[in-house]
CSV table of C-alpha atoms and ligand atoms in Angstrom, one decimal:
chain,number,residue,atom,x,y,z
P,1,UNK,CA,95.0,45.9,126.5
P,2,UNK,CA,97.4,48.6,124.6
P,3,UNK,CA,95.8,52.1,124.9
P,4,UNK,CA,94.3,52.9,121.4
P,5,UNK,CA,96.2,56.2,120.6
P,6,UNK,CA,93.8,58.8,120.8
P,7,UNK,CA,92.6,60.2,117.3
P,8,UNK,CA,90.8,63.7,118.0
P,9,UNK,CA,88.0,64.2,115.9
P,10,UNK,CA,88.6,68.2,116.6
P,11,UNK,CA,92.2,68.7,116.1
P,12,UNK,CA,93.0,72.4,115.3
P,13,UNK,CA,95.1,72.4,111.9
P,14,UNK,CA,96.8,75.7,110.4
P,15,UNK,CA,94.2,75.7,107.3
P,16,UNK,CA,91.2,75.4,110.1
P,17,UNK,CA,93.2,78.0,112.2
P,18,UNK,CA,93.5,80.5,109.4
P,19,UNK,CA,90.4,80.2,108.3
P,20,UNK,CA,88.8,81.2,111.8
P,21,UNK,CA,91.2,83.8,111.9
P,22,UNK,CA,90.0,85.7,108.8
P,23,UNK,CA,86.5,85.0,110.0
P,24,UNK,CA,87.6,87.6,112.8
P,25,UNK,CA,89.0,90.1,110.2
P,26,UNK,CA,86.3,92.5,108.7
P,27,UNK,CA,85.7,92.6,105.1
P,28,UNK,CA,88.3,90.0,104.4
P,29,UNK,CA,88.1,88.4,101.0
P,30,UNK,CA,90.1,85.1,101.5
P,31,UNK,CA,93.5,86.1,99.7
P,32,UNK,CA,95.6,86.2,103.3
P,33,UNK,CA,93.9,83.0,104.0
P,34,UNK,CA,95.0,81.5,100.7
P,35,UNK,CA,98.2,82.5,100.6
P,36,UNK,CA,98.9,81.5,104.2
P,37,UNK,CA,97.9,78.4,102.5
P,38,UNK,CA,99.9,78.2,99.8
P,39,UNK,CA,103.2,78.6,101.7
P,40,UNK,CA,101.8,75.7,104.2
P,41,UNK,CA,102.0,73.2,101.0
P,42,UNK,CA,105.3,74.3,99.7
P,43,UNK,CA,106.7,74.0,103.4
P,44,UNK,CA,104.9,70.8,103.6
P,45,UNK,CA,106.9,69.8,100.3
P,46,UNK,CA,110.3,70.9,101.2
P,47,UNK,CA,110.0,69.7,104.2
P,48,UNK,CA,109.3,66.3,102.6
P,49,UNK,CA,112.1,66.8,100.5
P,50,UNK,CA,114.8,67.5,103.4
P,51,UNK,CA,114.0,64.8,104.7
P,52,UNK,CA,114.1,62.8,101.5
P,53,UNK,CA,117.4,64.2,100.3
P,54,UNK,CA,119.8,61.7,101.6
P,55,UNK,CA,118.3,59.1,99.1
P,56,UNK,CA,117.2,61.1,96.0
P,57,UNK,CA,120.5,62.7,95.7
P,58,UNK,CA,119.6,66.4,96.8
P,59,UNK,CA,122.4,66.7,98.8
P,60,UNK,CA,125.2,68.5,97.2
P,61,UNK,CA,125.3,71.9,95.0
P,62,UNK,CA,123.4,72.8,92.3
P,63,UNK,CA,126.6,73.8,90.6
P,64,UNK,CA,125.7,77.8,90.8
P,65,UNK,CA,125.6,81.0,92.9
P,66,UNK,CA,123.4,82.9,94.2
P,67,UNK,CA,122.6,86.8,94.2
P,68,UNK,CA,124.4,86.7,97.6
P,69,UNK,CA,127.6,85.1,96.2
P,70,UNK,CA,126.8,81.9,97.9
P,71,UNK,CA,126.7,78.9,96.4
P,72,UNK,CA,123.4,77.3,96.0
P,73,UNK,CA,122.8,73.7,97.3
P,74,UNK,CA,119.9,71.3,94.7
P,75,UNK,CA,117.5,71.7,97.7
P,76,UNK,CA,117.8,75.6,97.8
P,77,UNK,CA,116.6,75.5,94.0
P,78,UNK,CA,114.1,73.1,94.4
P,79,UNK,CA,112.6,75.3,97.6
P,80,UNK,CA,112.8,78.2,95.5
P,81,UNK,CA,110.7,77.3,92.5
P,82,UNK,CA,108.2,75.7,95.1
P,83,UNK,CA,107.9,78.7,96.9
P,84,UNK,CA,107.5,80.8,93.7
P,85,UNK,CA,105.3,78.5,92.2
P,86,UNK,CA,102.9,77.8,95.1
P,87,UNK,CA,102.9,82.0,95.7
P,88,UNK,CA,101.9,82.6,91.7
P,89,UNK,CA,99.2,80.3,91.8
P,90,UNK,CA,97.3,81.2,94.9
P,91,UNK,CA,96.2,84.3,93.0
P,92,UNK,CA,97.2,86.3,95.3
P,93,UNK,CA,100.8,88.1,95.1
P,94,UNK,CA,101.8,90.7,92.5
P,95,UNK,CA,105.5,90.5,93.7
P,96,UNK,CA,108.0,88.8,95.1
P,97,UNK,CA,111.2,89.2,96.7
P,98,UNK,CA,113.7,85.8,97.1
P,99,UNK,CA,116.9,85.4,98.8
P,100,UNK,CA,118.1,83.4,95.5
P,101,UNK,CA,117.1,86.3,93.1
P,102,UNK,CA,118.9,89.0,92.4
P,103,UNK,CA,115.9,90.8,91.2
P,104,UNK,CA,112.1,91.2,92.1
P,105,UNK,CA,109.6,88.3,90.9
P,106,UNK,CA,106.4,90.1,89.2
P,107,UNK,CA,103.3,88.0,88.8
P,108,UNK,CA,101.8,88.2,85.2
P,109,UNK,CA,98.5,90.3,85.9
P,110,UNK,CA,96.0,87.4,84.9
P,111,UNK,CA,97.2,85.6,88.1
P,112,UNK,CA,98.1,89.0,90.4
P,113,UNK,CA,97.0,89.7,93.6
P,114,UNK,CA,97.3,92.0,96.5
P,115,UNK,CA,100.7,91.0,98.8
P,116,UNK,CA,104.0,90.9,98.0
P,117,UNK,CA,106.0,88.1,99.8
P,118,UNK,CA,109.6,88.4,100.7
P,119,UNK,CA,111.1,85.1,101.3
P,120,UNK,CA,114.4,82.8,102.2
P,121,UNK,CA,113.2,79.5,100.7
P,122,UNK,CA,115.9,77.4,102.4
P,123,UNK,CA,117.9,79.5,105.4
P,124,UNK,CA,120.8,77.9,106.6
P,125,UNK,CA,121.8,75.7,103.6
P,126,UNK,CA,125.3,75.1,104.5
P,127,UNK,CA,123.7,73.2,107.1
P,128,UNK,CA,121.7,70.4,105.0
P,129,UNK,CA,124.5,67.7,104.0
P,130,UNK,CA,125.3,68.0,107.8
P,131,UNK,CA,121.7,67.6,108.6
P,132,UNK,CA,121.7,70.1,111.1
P,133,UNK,CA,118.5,72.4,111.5
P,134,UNK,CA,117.3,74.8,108.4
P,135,UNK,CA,114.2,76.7,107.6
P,136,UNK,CA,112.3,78.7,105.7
P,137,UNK,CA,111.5,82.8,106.2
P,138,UNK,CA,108.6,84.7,105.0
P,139,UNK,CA,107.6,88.5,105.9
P,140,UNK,CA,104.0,89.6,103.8
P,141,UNK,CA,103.2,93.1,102.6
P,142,UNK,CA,100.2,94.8,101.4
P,143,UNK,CA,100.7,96.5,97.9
P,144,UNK,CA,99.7,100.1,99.4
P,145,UNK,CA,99.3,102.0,95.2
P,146,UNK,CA,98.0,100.7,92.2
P,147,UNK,CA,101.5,101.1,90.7
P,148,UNK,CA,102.4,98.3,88.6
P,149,UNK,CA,105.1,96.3,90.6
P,150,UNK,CA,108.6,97.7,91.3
P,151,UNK,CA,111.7,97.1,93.2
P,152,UNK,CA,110.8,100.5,95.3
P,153,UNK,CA,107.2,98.1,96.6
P,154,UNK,CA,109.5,95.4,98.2
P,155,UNK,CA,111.4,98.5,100.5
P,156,UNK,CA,108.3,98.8,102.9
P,157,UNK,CA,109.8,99.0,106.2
P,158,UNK,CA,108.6,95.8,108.5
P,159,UNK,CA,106.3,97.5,110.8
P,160,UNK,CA,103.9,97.6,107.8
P,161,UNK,CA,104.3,93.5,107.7
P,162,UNK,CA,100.8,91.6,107.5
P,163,UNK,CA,101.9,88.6,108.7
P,164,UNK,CA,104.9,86.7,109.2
P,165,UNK,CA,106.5,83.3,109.7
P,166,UNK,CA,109.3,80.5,109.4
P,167,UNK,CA,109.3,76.4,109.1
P,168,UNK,CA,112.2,74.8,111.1
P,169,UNK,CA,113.0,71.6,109.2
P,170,UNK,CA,114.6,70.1,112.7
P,171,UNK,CA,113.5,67.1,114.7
P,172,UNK,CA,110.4,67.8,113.8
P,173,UNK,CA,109.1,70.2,111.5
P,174,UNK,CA,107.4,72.9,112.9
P,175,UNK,CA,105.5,76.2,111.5
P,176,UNK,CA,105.6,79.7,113.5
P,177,UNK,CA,103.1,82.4,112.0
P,178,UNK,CA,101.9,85.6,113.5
P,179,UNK,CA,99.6,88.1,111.5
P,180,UNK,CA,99.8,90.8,114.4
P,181,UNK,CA,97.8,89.0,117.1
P,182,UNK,CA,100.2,86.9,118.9
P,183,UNK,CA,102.5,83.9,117.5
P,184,UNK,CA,101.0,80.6,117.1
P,185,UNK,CA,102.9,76.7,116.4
P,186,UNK,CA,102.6,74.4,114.7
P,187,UNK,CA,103.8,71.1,114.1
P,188,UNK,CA,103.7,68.9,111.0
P,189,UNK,CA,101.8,65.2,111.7
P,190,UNK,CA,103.3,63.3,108.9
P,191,UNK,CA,101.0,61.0,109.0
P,192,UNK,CA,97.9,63.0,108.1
P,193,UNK,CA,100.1,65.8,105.9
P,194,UNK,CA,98.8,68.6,108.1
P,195,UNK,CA,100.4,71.1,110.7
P,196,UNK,CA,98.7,71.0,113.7
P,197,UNK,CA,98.3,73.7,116.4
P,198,UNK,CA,100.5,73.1,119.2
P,199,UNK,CA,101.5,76.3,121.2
P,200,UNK,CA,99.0,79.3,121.0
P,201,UNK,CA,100.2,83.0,122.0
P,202,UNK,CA,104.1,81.9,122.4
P,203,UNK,CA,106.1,84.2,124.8
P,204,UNK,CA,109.2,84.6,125.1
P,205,UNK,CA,110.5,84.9,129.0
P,206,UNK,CA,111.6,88.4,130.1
P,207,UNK,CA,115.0,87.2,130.2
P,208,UNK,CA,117.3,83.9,129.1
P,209,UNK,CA,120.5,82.3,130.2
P,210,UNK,CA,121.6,82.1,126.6
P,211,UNK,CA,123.8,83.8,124.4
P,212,UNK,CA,123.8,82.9,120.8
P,213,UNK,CA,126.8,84.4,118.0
P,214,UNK,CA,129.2,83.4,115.9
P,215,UNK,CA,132.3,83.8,118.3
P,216,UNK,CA,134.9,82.8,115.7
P,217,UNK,CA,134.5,86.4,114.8
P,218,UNK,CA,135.7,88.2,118.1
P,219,UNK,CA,138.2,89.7,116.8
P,220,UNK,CA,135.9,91.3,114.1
P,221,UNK,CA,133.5,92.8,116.6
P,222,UNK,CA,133.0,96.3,117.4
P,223,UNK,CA,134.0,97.0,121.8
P,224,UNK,CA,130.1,96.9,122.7
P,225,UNK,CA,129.8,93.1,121.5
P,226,UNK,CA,133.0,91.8,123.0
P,227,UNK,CA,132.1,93.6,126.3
P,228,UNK,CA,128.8,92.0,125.9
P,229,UNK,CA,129.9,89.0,125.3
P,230,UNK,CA,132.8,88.9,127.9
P,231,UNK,CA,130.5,90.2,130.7
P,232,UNK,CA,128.1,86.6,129.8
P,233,UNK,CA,130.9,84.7,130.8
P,234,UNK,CA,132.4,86.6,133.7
P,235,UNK,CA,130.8,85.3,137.3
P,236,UNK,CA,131.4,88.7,139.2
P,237,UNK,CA,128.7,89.7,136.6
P,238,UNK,CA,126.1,87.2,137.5
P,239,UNK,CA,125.7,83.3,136.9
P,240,UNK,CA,127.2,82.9,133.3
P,241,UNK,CA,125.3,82.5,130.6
P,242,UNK,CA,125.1,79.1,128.4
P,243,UNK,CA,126.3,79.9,124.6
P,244,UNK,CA,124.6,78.3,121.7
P,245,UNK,CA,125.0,78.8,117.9
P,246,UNK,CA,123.9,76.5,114.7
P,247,UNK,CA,124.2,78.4,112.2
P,248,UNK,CA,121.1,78.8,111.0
P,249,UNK,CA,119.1,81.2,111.8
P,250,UNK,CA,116.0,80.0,112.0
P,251,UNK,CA,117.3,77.3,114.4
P,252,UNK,CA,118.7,80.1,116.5
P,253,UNK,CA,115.7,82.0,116.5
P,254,UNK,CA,113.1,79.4,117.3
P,255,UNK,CA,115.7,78.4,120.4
P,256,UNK,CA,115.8,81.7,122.0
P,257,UNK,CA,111.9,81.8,121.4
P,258,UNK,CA,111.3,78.6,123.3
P,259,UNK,CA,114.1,79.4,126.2
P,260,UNK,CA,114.5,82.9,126.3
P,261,UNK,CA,118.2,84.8,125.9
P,262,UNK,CA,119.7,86.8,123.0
P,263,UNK,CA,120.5,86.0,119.2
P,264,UNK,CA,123.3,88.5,117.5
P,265,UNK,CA,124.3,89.3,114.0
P,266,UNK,CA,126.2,92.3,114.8
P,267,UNK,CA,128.3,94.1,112.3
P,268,UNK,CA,131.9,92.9,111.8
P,269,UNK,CA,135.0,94.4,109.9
P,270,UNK,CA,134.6,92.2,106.8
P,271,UNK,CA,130.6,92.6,106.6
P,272,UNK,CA,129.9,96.4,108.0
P,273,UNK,CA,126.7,96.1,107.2
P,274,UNK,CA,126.2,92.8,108.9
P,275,UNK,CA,125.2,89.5,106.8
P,276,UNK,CA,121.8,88.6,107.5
P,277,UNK,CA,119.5,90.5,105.1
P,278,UNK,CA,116.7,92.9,106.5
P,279,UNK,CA,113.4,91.8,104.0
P,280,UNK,CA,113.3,88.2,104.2
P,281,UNK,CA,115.3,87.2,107.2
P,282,UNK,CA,115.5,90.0,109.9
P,283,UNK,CA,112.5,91.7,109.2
P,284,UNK,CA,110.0,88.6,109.6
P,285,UNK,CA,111.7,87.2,112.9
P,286,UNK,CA,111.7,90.5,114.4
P,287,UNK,CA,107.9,90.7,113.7
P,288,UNK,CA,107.6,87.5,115.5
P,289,UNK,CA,109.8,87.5,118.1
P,290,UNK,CA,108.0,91.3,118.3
P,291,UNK,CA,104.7,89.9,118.4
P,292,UNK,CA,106.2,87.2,121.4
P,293,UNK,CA,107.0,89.8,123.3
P,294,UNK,CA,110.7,90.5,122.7
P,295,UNK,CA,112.8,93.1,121.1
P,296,UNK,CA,114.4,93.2,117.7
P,297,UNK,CA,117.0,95.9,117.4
P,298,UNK,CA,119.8,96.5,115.0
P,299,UNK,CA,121.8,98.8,117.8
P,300,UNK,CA,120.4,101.7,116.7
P,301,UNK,CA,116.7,101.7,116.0
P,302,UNK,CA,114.1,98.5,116.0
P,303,UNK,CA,114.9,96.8,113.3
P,304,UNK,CA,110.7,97.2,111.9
P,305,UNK,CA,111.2,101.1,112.0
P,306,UNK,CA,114.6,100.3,109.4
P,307,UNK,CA,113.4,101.5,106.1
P,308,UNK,CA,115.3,99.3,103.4
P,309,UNK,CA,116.9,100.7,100.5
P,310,UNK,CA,117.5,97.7,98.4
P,311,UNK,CA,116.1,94.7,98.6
P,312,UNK,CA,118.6,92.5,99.5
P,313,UNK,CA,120.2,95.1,102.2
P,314,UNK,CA,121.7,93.6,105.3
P,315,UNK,CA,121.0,94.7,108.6
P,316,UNK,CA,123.0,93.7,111.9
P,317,UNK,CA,120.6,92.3,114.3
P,318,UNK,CA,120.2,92.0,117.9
P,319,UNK,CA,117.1,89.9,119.1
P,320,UNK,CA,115.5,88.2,121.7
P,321,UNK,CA,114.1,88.5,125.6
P,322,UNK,CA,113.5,92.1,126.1
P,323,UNK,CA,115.7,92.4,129.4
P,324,UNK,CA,118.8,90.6,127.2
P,325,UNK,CA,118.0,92.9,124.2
P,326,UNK,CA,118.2,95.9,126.4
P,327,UNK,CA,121.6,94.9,128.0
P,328,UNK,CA,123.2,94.9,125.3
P,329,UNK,CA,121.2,98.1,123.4
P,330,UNK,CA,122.6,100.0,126.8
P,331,UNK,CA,126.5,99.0,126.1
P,332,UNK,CA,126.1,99.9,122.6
P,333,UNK,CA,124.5,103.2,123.7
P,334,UNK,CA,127.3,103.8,126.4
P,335,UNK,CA,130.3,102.8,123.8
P,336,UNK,CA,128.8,105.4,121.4
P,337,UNK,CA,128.6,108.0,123.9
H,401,LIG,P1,92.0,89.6,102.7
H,401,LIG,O1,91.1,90.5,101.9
H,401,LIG,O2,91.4,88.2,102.9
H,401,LIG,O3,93.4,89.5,102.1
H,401,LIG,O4,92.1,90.2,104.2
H,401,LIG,C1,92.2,91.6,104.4
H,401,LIG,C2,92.9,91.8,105.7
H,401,LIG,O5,92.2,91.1,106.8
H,401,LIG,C3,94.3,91.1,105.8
H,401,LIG,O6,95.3,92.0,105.2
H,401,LIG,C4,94.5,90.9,107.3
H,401,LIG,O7,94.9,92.1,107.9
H,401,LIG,C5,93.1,90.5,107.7
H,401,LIG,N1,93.0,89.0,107.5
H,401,LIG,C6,92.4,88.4,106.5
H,401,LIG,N2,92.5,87.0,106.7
H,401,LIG,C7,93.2,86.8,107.8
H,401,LIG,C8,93.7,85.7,108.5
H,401,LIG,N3,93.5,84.4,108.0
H,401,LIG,N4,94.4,85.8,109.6
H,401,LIG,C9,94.6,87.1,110.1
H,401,LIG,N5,94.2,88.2,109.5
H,401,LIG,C10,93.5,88.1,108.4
H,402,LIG,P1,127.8,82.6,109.9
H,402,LIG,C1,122.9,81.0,107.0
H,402,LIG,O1,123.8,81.0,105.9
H,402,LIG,C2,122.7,82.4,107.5
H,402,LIG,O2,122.2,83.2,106.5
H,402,LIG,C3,121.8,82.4,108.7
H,402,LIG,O3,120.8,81.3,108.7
H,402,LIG,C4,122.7,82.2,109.9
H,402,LIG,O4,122.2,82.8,111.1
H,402,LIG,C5,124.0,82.9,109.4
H,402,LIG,O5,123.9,82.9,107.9
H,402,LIG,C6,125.2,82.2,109.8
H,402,LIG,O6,126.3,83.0,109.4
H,402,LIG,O7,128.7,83.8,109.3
H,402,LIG,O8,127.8,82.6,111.4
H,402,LIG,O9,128.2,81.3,109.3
């Protein structure tokens, strides 16, 4: 007789895990709660469409580029609006700040709120006709004045974050949230449309066996990095480290989570600045990885102390187990000395 598979009457989904949360949180009103919960269903929709892409002709570019000077794939569009539209209607935002526009989103007062939301919709879109791993990126702020929206309220430096998390549209698709107490998972169960609590309190381990950067530009690196880098290869410096990179960040992020080791974005000569962007990609997986119990640097100072001065700044960015972080901060401290 086949096992019946086991259907919990109990199961722990992100809505009934936020909800408990905010019961913990004095005088809370329910806004943090619903706009947790308003990202969960436009994640749950692109994540749908990802997956659907193939056959409704999402693939492909949506003939346009972006703030960045990228161009913009149908599926980074579609994100977008979801993410804007889900955000606007959960009463709760006043502002928000997008990878795909150039300038801040206000919310029309009748429907304003409290946060502002910095946001990637779809990270990692040169990977989706390849269908490699992408996500999503969110970092949330608390308007601190009653000043009436401005570029200057999306430049809050990440340690004043309230909360923080991606989707990885990969295998499966997963969500990873923290809002300052620890880093929870999550995984979508398709078949009941809701994410479901999987890992609670994720660490990261002290130290990995994997390096993750994009090698092909060596030549672009400052000495610290290819020092680094050489010395994870070299045996008479220890058992070589593994080397990993998709190209997507949240892919690489999630993977040095789970196993430990070190993601870089250093600076190179054609971007001095680096490429990732501080608000809505480094800023929200330094909380988390933070939060897990790792280091987020970007060679000089943690990368939540950074305060931004526009909002689509870039920041390099060196992240991961805190022994592997600290390796490489000490080169970078000994080549500037
Ligand atoms: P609220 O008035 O509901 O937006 O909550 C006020 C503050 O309480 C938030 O900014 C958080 O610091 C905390 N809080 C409220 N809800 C939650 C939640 N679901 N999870 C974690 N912290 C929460
Ligand atoms: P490169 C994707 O475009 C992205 O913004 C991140 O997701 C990823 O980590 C990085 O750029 C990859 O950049 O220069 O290695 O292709």
């Amino acid at each position: 007789m086949s096992k019946i598979p086991s259907i919990s009457s109990d199961t722990m989904t992100l809505t009934r895990h936020v909800l408990a949360q905010q019961k913990l949180a004095k005088n809370a009103t329910g806004d943090l709660t619903q706009l947790l919960t308003s990202i969960q269903t436009a994640v749950k929709v692109v994540s749908f469409a990802v997956r659907k892409a193939g056959i409704t002709q999402l693939f492909g570019t949506a003939e346009k580029t972006n703030v960045q000077g990228e161009e913009v794939k149908k599926l980074d569009v579609l994100a977008n609006d979801l993410f804007i539209n889900m955000l606007k209607s959960s009463y709760t935002t006043c502002m928000m700040v997008s990878e795909e526009n150039e300038n801040i989103i206000e919310v029309e007062a009748e429907q304003s709120g409290k946060y502002i939301v910095c946001f990637d919709p779809l990270d990692g879109s040169s990977n989706i006709d390849c269908l490699a791993s992408i996500g999503s990126i969110f970092g949330i702020y608390r308007k601190e004045t009653d000043e009436a929206p401005s570029p200057s309220l999306g430049l809050q430096p990440g340690n004043k974050m309230v909360a923080a998390g991606y989707a990885l549209y990969g295998s499966a698709t997963v969500m990873v949230l923290t809002t300052g107490n620890g880093v929870d998972m999550f995984m979508l169960d398709p078949s009941i449309g809701e994410f479901i609590l999987i890992e609670s309190q994720m660490k990261i381990p002290l130290r990995g066996k994997i390096y993750s950067i994009n090698e092909a530009y060596e030549n672009k690196w400052e000495p610290a990095i290819k020092e680094y880098v050489k010395n994870k290869k070299d045996p008479s410096k220890g058992k070589p480290y593994g080397a990993r990179y998709v190209g997507s960040m949240v892919a690489d992020v999630h993977r040095t989570i789970k196993y430990g080791g070190i993601f870089m974005y250093p600076i190179t000569t054609d971007a001095p600045k680096g490429k990732l962007r501080l608000q809505y990609e480094c800023n929200p997986m330094a909380f988390i990885v933070t939060q897990a119990g790792g280091l987020a640097t970007n060679g000089k100072i943690p990368i939540l102390d950074v305060v931004p001065t526009s909002i689509h700044e870039r920041s390099p960015i060196f992240l991961g187990s805190k022994e592997d972080v600290e390796e490489v901060q000490a080169l970078i401290n000994q080549h500037a000395n």
